XYZ file of N, CA, C and O in Angstrom:
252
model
N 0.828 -1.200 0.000
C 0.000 0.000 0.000
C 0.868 1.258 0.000
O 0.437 2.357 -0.348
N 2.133 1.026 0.417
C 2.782 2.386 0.400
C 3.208 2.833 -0.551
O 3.554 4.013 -0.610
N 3.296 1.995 -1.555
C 4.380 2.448 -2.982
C 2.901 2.957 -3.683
O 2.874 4.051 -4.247
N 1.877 2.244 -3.627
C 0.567 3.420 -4.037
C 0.833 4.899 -3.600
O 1.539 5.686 -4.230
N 0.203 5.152 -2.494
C 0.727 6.414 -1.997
C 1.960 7.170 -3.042
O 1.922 8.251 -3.629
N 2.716 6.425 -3.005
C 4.392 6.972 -3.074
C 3.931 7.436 -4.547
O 3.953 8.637 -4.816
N 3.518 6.496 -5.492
C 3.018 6.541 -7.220
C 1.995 7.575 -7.534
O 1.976 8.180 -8.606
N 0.980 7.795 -6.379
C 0.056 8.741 -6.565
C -0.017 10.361 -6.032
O -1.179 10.722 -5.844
N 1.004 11.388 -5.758
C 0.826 12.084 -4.848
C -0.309 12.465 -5.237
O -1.291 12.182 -4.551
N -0.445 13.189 -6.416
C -1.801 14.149 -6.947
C -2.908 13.269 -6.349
O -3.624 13.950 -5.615
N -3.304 11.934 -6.421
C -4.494 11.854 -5.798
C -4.700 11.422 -4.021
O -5.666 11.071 -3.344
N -3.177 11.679 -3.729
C -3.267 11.742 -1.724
C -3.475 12.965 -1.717
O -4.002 13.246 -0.641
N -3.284 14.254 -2.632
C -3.071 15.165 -1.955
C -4.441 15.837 -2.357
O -4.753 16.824 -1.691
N -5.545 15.320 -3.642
C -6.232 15.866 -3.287
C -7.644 15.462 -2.357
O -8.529 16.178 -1.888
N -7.389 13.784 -2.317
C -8.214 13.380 -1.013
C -7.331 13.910 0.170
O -7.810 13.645 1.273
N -6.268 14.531 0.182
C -6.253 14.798 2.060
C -6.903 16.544 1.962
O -7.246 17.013 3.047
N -7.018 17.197 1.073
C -7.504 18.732 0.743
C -8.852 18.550 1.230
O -9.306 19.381 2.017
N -9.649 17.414 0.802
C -11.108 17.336 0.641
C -11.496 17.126 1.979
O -12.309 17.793 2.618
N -10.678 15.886 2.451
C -10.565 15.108 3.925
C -10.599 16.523 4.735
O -11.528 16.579 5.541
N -9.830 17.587 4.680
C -9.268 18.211 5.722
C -10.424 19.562 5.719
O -10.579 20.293 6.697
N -11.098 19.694 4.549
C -12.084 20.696 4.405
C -13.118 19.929 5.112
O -13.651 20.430 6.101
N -13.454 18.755 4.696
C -14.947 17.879 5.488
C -14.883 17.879 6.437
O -15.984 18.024 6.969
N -13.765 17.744 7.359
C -13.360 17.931 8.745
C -13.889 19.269 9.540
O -14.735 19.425 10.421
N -12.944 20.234 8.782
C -12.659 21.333 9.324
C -14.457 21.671 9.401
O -14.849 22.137 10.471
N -15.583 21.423 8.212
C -17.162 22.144 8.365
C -17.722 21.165 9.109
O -18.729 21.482 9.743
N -17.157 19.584 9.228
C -17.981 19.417 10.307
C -17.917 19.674 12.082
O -18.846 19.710 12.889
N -16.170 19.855 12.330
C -16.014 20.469 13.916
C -16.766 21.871 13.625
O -16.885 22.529 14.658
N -17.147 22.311 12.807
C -17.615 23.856 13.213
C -19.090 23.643 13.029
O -19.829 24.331 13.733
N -19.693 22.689 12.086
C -21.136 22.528 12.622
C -21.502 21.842 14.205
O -22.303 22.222 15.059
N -20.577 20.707 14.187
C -21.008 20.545 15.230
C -20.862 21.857 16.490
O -21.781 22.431 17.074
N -19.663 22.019 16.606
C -19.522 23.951 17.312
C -20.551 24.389 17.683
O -20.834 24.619 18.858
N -21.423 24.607 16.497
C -22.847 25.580 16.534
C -23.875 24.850 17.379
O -24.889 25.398 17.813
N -23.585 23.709 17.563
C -24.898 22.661 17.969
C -24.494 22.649 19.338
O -24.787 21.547 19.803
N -23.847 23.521 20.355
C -23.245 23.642 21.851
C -24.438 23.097 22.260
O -25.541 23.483 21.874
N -24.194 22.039 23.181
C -25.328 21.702 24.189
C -26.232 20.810 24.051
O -27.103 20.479 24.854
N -25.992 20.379 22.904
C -26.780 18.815 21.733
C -25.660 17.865 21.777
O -24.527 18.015 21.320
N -26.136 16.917 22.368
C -25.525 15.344 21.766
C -25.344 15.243 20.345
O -24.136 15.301 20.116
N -25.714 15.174 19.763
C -25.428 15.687 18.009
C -24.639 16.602 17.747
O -23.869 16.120 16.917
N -24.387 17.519 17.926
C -23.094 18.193 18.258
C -22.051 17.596 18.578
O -21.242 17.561 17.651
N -21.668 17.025 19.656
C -21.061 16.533 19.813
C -19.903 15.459 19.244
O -18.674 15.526 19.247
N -20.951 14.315 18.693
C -20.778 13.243 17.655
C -20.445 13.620 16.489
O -19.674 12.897 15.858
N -20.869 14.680 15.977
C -20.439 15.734 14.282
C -19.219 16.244 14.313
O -18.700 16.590 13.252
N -18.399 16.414 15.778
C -17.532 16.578 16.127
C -16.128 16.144 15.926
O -15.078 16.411 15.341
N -16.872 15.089 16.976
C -16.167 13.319 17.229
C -16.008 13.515 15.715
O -15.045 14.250 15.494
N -16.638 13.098 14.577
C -16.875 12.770 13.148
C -15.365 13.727 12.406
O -14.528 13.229 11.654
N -15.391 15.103 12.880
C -14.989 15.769 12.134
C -13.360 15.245 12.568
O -12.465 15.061 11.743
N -13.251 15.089 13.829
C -11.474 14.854 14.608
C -11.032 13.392 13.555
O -9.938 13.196 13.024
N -12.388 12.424 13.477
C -11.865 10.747 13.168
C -11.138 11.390 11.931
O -9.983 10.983 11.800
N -11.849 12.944 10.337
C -11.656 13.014 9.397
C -10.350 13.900 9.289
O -9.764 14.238 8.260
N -10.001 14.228 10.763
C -8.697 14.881 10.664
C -7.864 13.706 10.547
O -7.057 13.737 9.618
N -7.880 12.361 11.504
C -6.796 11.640 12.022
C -6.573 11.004 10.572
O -5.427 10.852 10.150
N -7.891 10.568 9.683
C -7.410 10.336 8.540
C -6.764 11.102 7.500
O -6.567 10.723 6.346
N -6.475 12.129 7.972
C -5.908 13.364 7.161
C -4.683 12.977 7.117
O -3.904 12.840 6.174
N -4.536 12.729 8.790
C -2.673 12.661 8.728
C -2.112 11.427 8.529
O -0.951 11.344 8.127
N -3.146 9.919 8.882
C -2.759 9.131 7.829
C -2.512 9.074 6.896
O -1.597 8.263 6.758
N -2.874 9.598 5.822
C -2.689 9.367 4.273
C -1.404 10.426 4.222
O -0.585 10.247 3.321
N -1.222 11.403 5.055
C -0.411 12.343 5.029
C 1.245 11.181 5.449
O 2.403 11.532 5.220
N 0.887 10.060 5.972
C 2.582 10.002 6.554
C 2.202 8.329 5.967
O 2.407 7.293 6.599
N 1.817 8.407 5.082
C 0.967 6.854 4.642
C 2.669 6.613 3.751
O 3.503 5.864 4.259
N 2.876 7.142 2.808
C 4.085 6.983 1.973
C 5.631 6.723 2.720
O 6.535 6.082 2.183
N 5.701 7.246 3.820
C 6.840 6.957 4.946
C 6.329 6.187 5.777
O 6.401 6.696 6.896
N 5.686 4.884 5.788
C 5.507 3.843 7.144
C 6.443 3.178 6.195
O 6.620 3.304 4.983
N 7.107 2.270 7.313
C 7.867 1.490 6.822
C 7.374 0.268 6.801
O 8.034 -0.656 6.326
């Protein structure tokens, strides 16, 4: 899986652009929802779409 990565930057880099925008509107919807359990979880949602951000980001250097 890594030499993918390694062969593709153009398409890690523009799923981690997309990844990191979906992220970034869903911690801020959830934001708006202060005080809702749903909020909350949209949250949660938006951090899981960061952590996959920086996977694919250090995906080409695992050894």
């Amino acid at each position: 899986m890594k030499a993918f990565w390694k062969n593709h930057p153009a398409l890690r880099m523009v799923l981690m652009l997309v990844l990191f925008v979906l992220s970034i509107a869903l911690v801020t919807a959830g934001w708006k929802m202060t005080g809702q359990l749903a909020g909350l979880g949209i949250m949660l949602a938006g951090v899981a779409a960061l952590l996959a951000v920086l996977v694919l980001y250090n995906a080409p250097y695992r050894d």
